Coordinates of N, CA and C in Angstrom, one line a residue:
I728 N -6.9 -4.8 -12.4 CA -7.8 -3.7 -12.8 C -7.2 -2.5 -12.2
R729 N -7.0 -1.5 -13.1 CA -6.3 -0.3 -12.7 C -7.3 0.9 -12.7
R730 N -7.3 1.6 -11.5 CA -8.1 2.8 -11.5 C -7.2 3.9 -12.0
P731 N -7.9 4.9 -12.6 CA -7.1 6.1 -13.1 C -6.3 6.8 -12.0
P732 N -5.1 7.3 -12.3 CA -4.4 8.0 -11.3 C -5.2 9.2 -10.7
R733 N -5.0 9.4 -9.4 CA -5.6 10.6 -8.8 C -4.5 11.6 -8.5
S734 N -4.7 12.8 -8.9 CA -3.7 13.8 -8.6 C -4.2 14.8 -7.5
T735 N -3.3 15.3 -6.8 CA -3.7 16.3 -5.8 C -3.8 17.6 -6.4
P736 N -4.4 18.6 -5.8 CA -4.5 19.9 -6.4 C -3.2 20.4 -6.9
S737 N -3.2 21.3 -7.9 CA -2.0 21.8 -8.5 C -1.1 22.5 -7.6
N738 N -1.5 23.1 -6.5 CA -0.6 23.8 -5.6 C 0.3 22.8 -4.8
S739 N 0.1 21.5 -5.0 CA 1.0 20.5 -4.4 C 1.6 19.7 -5.4
S740 N 2.8 19.2 -5.1 CA 3.5 18.4 -6.1 C 3.3 16.9 -5.9
A741 N 2.4 16.5 -5.0 CA 2.2 15.1 -4.7 C 1.1 14.6 -5.7
A742 N 1.3 13.3 -6.0 CA 0.3 12.6 -6.9 C 0.2 11.2 -6.4
S743 N -0.8 10.4 -6.8 CA -0.9 9.0 -6.4 C -1.5 8.2 -7.5
D744 N -1.2 6.9 -7.5 CA -1.8 5.9 -8.3 C -2.3 4.8 -7.4
V745 N -3.5 4.3 -7.8 CA -4.1 3.2 -7.0 C -4.4 2.0 -8.0
Y746 N -4.0 0.9 -7.5 CA -4.1 -0.4 -8.3 C -4.8 -1.4 -7.4
K747 N -5.6 -2.2 -8.0 CA -6.3 -3.3 -7.3 C -5.8 -4.7 -7.8
R748 N -5.8 -5.6 -6.9 CA -5.5 -7.0 -7.2 C -4.2 -7.2 -8.0
Q749 N -3.1 -6.9 -7.4 CA -1.8 -7.0 -8.0 C -1.0 -8.1 -7.3
V750 N -0.1 -8.8 -8.1 CA 0.8 -9.8 -7.5 C 2.2 -9.3 -7.7
V751 N 2.9 -9.1 -6.6 CA 4.3 -8.6 -6.7 C 5.1 -9.5 -5.8
D752 N 6.2 -10.0 -6.4 CA 7.1 -10.9 -5.6 C 6.4 -12.0 -4.9
G753 N 5.4 -12.6 -5.6 CA 4.6 -13.7 -5.0 C 3.6 -13.3 -4.0
I754 N 3.4 -12.0 -3.7 CA 2.5 -11.6 -2.7 C 1.3 -10.9 -3.4
E755 N 0.1 -11.5 -3.1 CA -1.1 -10.9 -3.7 C -1.5 -9.7 -2.9
I756 N -1.7 -8.5 -3.6 CA -2.0 -7.3 -2.9 C -3.4 -6.9 -3.3
D757 N -4.3 -6.7 -2.4 CA -5.7 -6.3 -2.7 C -5.8 -4.9 -3.3
V758 N -5.2 -4.0 -2.5 CA -5.1 -2.6 -3.0 C -3.7 -2.0 -2.8
L759 N -3.1 -1.5 -3.8 CA -1.8 -0.9 -3.7 C -1.9 0.6 -4.1
A760 N -1.5 1.5 -3.3 CA -1.5 2.9 -3.6 C 0.0 3.4 -3.5
L761 N 0.4 4.1 -4.6 CA 1.7 4.7 -4.6 C 1.5 6.2 -4.6
E762 N 2.1 6.9 -3.6 CA 1.9 8.3 -3.4 C 3.3 8.9 -3.6
Y763 N 3.4 9.9 -4.6 CA 4.6 10.5 -4.9 C 4.7 11.9 -4.5
T764 N 5.8 12.3 -4.0 CA 6.1 13.7 -3.7 C 7.3 14.0 -4.5
D765 N 7.9 15.2 -4.3 CA 9.0 15.6 -5.1 C 10.2 14.6 -5.0
S766 N 10.5 14.1 -3.8 CA 11.7 13.3 -3.7 C 11.4 11.9 -3.2
T767 N 10.2 11.5 -2.9 CA 10.0 10.2 -2.4 C 8.7 9.6 -3.0
A768 N 8.6 8.3 -2.8 CA 7.4 7.5 -3.2 C 7.0 6.7 -1.9
S769 N 5.8 6.8 -1.5 CA 5.3 6.1 -0.4 C 4.4 5.0 -0.9
V770 N 4.5 3.8 -0.3 CA 3.7 2.6 -0.7 C 2.7 2.3 0.4
Y771 N 1.5 2.3 0.0 CA 0.4 1.9 0.9 C -0.2 0.6 0.4
V772 N -0.3 -0.3 1.3 CA -0.9 -1.6 1.0 C -2.1 -1.8 1.9
I773 N -3.2 -2.2 1.2 CA -4.5 -2.5 2.0 C -4.9 -3.9 1.8
E774 N -5.0 -4.6 2.8 CA -5.5 -6.0 2.8 C -7.0 -5.9 3.1
V775 N -7.8 -6.4 2.2 CA -9.3 -6.4 2.3 C -9.8 -7.7 2.7
K776 N -10.6 -7.8 3.8 CA -11.1 -9.1 4.3 C -12.6 -8.9 4.5
R777 N -13.4 -9.9 4.0 CA -14.8 -9.9 4.4 C -15.1 -10.5 5.7
R778 N -14.3 -11.5 6.0 CA -14.3 -12.2 7.3 C -12.9 -12.6 7.7
P779 N -12.3 -11.9 8.7 CA -10.9 -12.2 9.0 C -10.8 -13.6 9.7
R780 N -9.8 -14.3 9.3 CA -9.5 -15.6 9.8 C -8.1 -15.6 10.4
T781 N -7.7 -16.7 11.0 CA -6.4 -16.8 11.7 C -5.3 -16.5 10.7
K782 N -5.4 -16.9 9.4 CA -4.3 -16.7 8.5 C -4.0 -15.2 8.2
V783 N -4.9 -14.3 8.6 CA -4.7 -12.9 8.3 C -3.4 -12.4 8.9
Y784 N -3.0 -12.9 10.1 CA -1.8 -12.5 10.7 C -0.6 -12.7 9.9
K785 N -0.5 -13.9 9.3 CA 0.6 -14.2 8.4 C 0.6 -13.3 7.1
Q786 N -0.6 -13.1 6.6 CA -0.8 -12.3 5.4 C -0.3 -10.9 5.7
L787 N -0.7 -10.3 6.8 CA -0.3 -9.0 7.2 C 1.2 -8.9 7.4
A788 N 1.8 -9.9 8.0 CA 3.2 -9.9 8.3 C 4.0 -9.9 6.9
R789 N 3.5 -10.7 6.0 CA 4.2 -10.7 4.6 C 4.1 -9.3 4.0
R790 N 2.9 -8.7 4.1 CA 2.7 -7.4 3.4 C 3.4 -6.3 4.1
A791 N 3.6 -6.4 5.4 CA 4.4 -5.4 6.2 C 5.8 -5.3 5.7
R792 N 6.4 -6.4 5.1 CA 7.7 -6.4 4.6 C 7.9 -5.6 3.4
I793 N 6.8 -5.2 2.7 CA 6.9 -4.5 1.4 C 6.1 -3.2 1.4
A794 N 5.7 -2.7 2.5 CA 4.9 -1.5 2.6 C 5.5 -0.4 3.5
D795 N 5.2 0.8 3.1 CA 5.5 1.9 4.0 C 4.4 2.1 5.0
Y796 N 3.2 1.9 4.6 CA 2.0 1.9 5.4 C 1.1 0.8 5.1
L797 N 0.6 0.1 6.1 CA -0.2 -1.1 5.9 C -1.6 -0.9 6.6
Y798 N -2.6 -1.2 5.9 CA -4.0 -1.2 6.5 C -4.7 -2.6 6.3
I799 N -5.6 -2.9 7.2 CA -6.5 -3.9 7.0 C -7.9 -3.3 6.8
A800 N -8.7 -3.7 5.8 CA -10.0 -3.1 5.6 C -11.0 -4.3 5.9
I801 N -11.9 -4.1 6.8 CA -12.8 -5.1 7.2 C -14.2 -4.6 7.5
P802 N -15.3 -5.4 7.4 CA -16.6 -4.9 7.8 C -16.6 -4.4 9.2
Y803 N -17.4 -3.4 9.4 CA -17.4 -2.7 10.7 C -17.8 -3.6 11.9
I804 N -18.5 -4.7 11.7 CA -18.9 -5.5 12.8 C -17.6 -6.2 13.4
F805 N -16.5 -6.2 12.8 CA -15.3 -6.8 13.3 C -14.3 -5.7 14.0
Y806 N -14.8 -4.5 14.3 CA -14.0 -3.5 14.8 C -13.4 -3.9 16.2
A807 N -14.2 -4.5 17.1 CA -13.7 -4.9 18.4 C -12.6 -5.9 18.3
W808 N -12.8 -6.9 17.4 CA -11.8 -7.9 17.1 C -10.5 -7.3 16.6
A809 N -10.6 -6.4 15.7 CA -9.4 -5.7 15.1 C -8.6 -4.9 16.1
L810 N -9.3 -4.2 16.9 CA -8.6 -3.4 18.0 C -7.9 -4.3 18.9
K811 N -8.4 -5.5 19.2 CA -7.7 -6.4 20.2 C -6.6 -7.2 19.5
K812 N -6.8 -7.6 18.3 CA -5.9 -8.6 17.7 C -4.9 -8.0 16.7
I813 N -5.2 -6.9 16.0 CA -4.3 -6.4 15.0 C -3.3 -5.5 15.6
D814 N -2.0 -5.8 15.3 CA -0.9 -5.0 15.8 C -1.1 -3.5 15.6
T815 N -0.7 -2.7 16.5 CA -0.9 -1.2 16.5 C -0.2 -0.5 15.3
S816 N 0.8 -1.2 14.7 CA 1.5 -0.6 13.6 C 0.7 -0.6 12.3
I817 N -0.4 -1.4 12.3 CA -1.2 -1.6 11.1 C -2.5 -0.8 11.3
G818 N -2.8 0.0 10.3 CA -4.0 0.8 10.3 C -5.3 -0.1 10.1
I819 N -6.4 0.4 10.6 CA -7.6 -0.3 10.5 C -8.7 0.6 9.7
M820 N -9.2 0.0 8.7 CA -10.3 0.7 7.9 C -11.6 -0.2 8.1
L821 N -12.7 0.5 8.4 CA -13.9 -0.2 8.6 C -14.8 0.1 7.4
I822 N -15.5 -0.9 6.9 CA -16.4 -0.8 5.7 C -17.8 -0.9 6.2
K823 N -18.6 0.1 5.9 CA -20.0 0.1 6.3 C -20.9 0.8 5.3
S824 N -21.8 0.0 4.7 CA -22.7 0.5 3.7 C -21.9 1.2 2.5
G825 N -20.8 0.7 2.1 CA -20.0 1.3 1.0 C -19.1 2.4 1.5
D826 N -19.2 2.9 2.7 CA -18.3 3.9 3.2 C -17.1 3.3 3.9
I827 N -16.0 4.0 3.8 CA -14.8 3.5 4.5 C -14.5 4.5 5.6
I828 N -14.3 4.0 6.8 CA -13.9 4.8 7.9 C -12.6 4.3 8.4
V829 N -11.6 5.3 8.6 CA -10.3 4.9 9.2 C -10.5 4.9 10.7
L830 N -10.4 3.8 11.2 CA -10.5 3.6 12.7 C -9.2 3.9 13.4
R831 N -8.1 3.5 12.7 CA -6.8 3.7 13.3 C -5.8 3.9 12.1
S832 N -4.9 4.9 12.2 CA -3.9 5.1 11.2 C -2.7 4.2 11.4
P833 N -2.1 3.8 10.3 CA -0.9 3.0 10.5 C 0.4 3.8 10.9
R834 N 1.3 3.1 11.4 CA 2.7 3.7 11.7 C 3.5 3.5 10.4
Y835 N 4.5 4.4 10.3 CA 5.4 4.3 9.1 C 6.3 3.0 9.3
L836 N 6.3 2.1 8.4 CA 7.1 0.9 8.4 C 8.4 1.0 7.7
G837 N 8.4 1.8 6.6 CA 9.6 2.1 5.9 C 10.1 1.0 5.0
N838 N 9.2 0.1 4.6 CA 9.6 -1.1 3.7 C 9.2 -0.9 2.3
G839 N 8.6 0.2 1.9 CA 8.1 0.3 0.5 C 9.1 0.3 -0.6
K840 N 10.3 0.6 -0.3 CA 11.4 0.6 -1.3 C 11.5 -0.8 -1.8
R841 N 11.3 -1.8 -1.0 CA 11.4 -3.2 -1.4 C 10.4 -3.5 -2.5
L842 N 9.2 -3.1 -2.3 CA 8.1 -3.3 -3.3 C 8.4 -2.6 -4.6
L843 N 8.9 -1.3 -4.5 CA 9.2 -0.6 -5.7 C 10.4 -1.3 -6.5
E844 N 11.3 -1.8 -5.7 CA 12.4 -2.5 -6.4 C 11.9 -3.8 -7.1
C845 N 11.0 -4.5 -6.4 CA 10.5 -5.7 -7.0 C 9.7 -5.4 -8.3
I846 N 8.9 -4.3 -8.2 CA 8.1 -3.9 -9.4 C 9.0 -3.5 -10.5
C847 N 10.0 -2.8 -10.2 CA 10.9 -2.3 -11.3 C 11.8 -3.5 -11.9
S848 N 12.0 -4.5 -11.1 CA 12.9 -5.6 -11.6 C 12.1 -6.7 -12.3
E849 N 10.8 -6.9 -12.0 CA 10.0 -7.9 -12.5 C 9.4 -7.5 -13.9
H850 N 9.3 -8.5 -14.8 CA 8.5 -8.3 -16.0 C 7.1 -8.8 -15.7
S851 N 6.2 -7.8 -15.5 CA 4.9 -8.2 -15.1 C 3.9 -7.5 -16.0
D852 N 2.6 -7.7 -15.8 CA 1.6 -7.1 -16.5 C 1.2 -5.7 -16.1
I853 N 2.0 -5.2 -15.2 CA 1.7 -3.8 -14.7 C 2.8 -2.9 -15.2
D854 N 3.0 -2.8 -16.5 CA 4.0 -2.0 -17.2 C 3.9 -0.6 -16.8
T855 N 2.7 -0.1 -16.6 CA 2.5 1.3 -16.3 C 3.2 1.6 -15.0
I856 N 3.0 0.8 -14.0 CA 3.7 1.0 -12.7 C 5.2 0.9 -12.9
T857 N 5.7 0.0 -13.6 CA 7.1 -0.2 -13.8 C 7.7 1.0 -14.4
S858 N 7.2 1.5 -15.5 CA 7.8 2.7 -16.1 C 7.7 3.9 -15.3
F859 N 6.6 4.1 -14.6 CA 6.4 5.2 -13.7 C 7.4 5.1 -12.5
C860 N 7.5 3.9 -11.9 CA 8.5 3.8 -10.8 C 9.9 4.0 -11.3
R861 N 10.3 3.5 -12.4 CA 11.6 3.7 -12.9 C 11.9 5.2 -13.0
E862 N 11.0 5.9 -13.6 CA 11.1 7.4 -13.8 C 11.3 8.0 -12.4
R863 N 10.4 7.7 -11.5 CA 10.5 8.3 -10.1 C 11.7 7.9 -9.4
L864 N 12.1 6.6 -9.5 CA 13.4 6.2 -8.8 C 14.6 6.8 -9.4
Y865 N 14.6 7.0 -10.7 CA 15.7 7.7 -11.4 C 15.8 9.2 -10.9
R866 N 14.6 9.8 -10.8 CA 14.6 11.2 -10.4 C 15.0 11.3 -8.9
S867 N 14.6 10.4 -8.1 CA 14.9 10.4 -6.7 C 16.4 10.1 -6.5
S868 N 17.0 9.2 -7.2 CA 18.4 8.9 -7.1 C 19.2 10.0 -7.6
A869 N 18.8 10.7 -8.7 CA 19.5 11.8 -9.3 C 19.5 13.0 -8.3
N870 N 18.3 13.2 -7.6 CA 18.2 14.3 -6.6 C 19.1 14.0 -5.4
T871 N 19.2 12.8 -5.0 CA 20.0 12.4 -3.9 C 21.5 12.6 -4.2
H872 N 21.8 12.1 -5.5 CA 23.2 12.3 -5.9 C 23.6 13.8 -6.0
D873 N 22.7 14.6 -6.6 CA 23.0 16.0 -6.7 C 23.2 16.7 -5.3
S874 N 22.3 16.3 -4.3 CA 22.4 16.9 -3.0 C 23.7 16.5 -2.3
K875 N 24.3 15.4 -2.7 CA 25.6 15.0 -2.0 C 26.8 15.7 -2.6
L876 N 26.6 16.3 -3.7 CA 27.8 17.0 -4.4 C 28.1 18.3 -3.7

């Protein structure tokens, strides 16, 4: 299910796309957000859990390998557990009565390029992402190439 792209105000050149329930490189992603600026694309991955279990650590570790920023989104009643158990590089979002509260922001992981490369190399049902990523990666590599000349 794809949500329409959200764009930032016109005075900024950043834009973002948000996707729900995607599978990339064998990893199921609950929420995937791609944020674009003039020269980079940042990948935000959000793991949504109603009731966190022990396997969440492995799930987060797998997602950390393909994200620039990683969050876990959980019901607010688990906030104490999350603060104790979730690595400080992972952001924490609390869900309460339909509202989302960012309890802790994530650290930059720098692994989003891997996800973008997977998306661009796979033949998947997310053709919109693929074409958009190819366009952005082409622009990014052209800008990098031009700046080296």
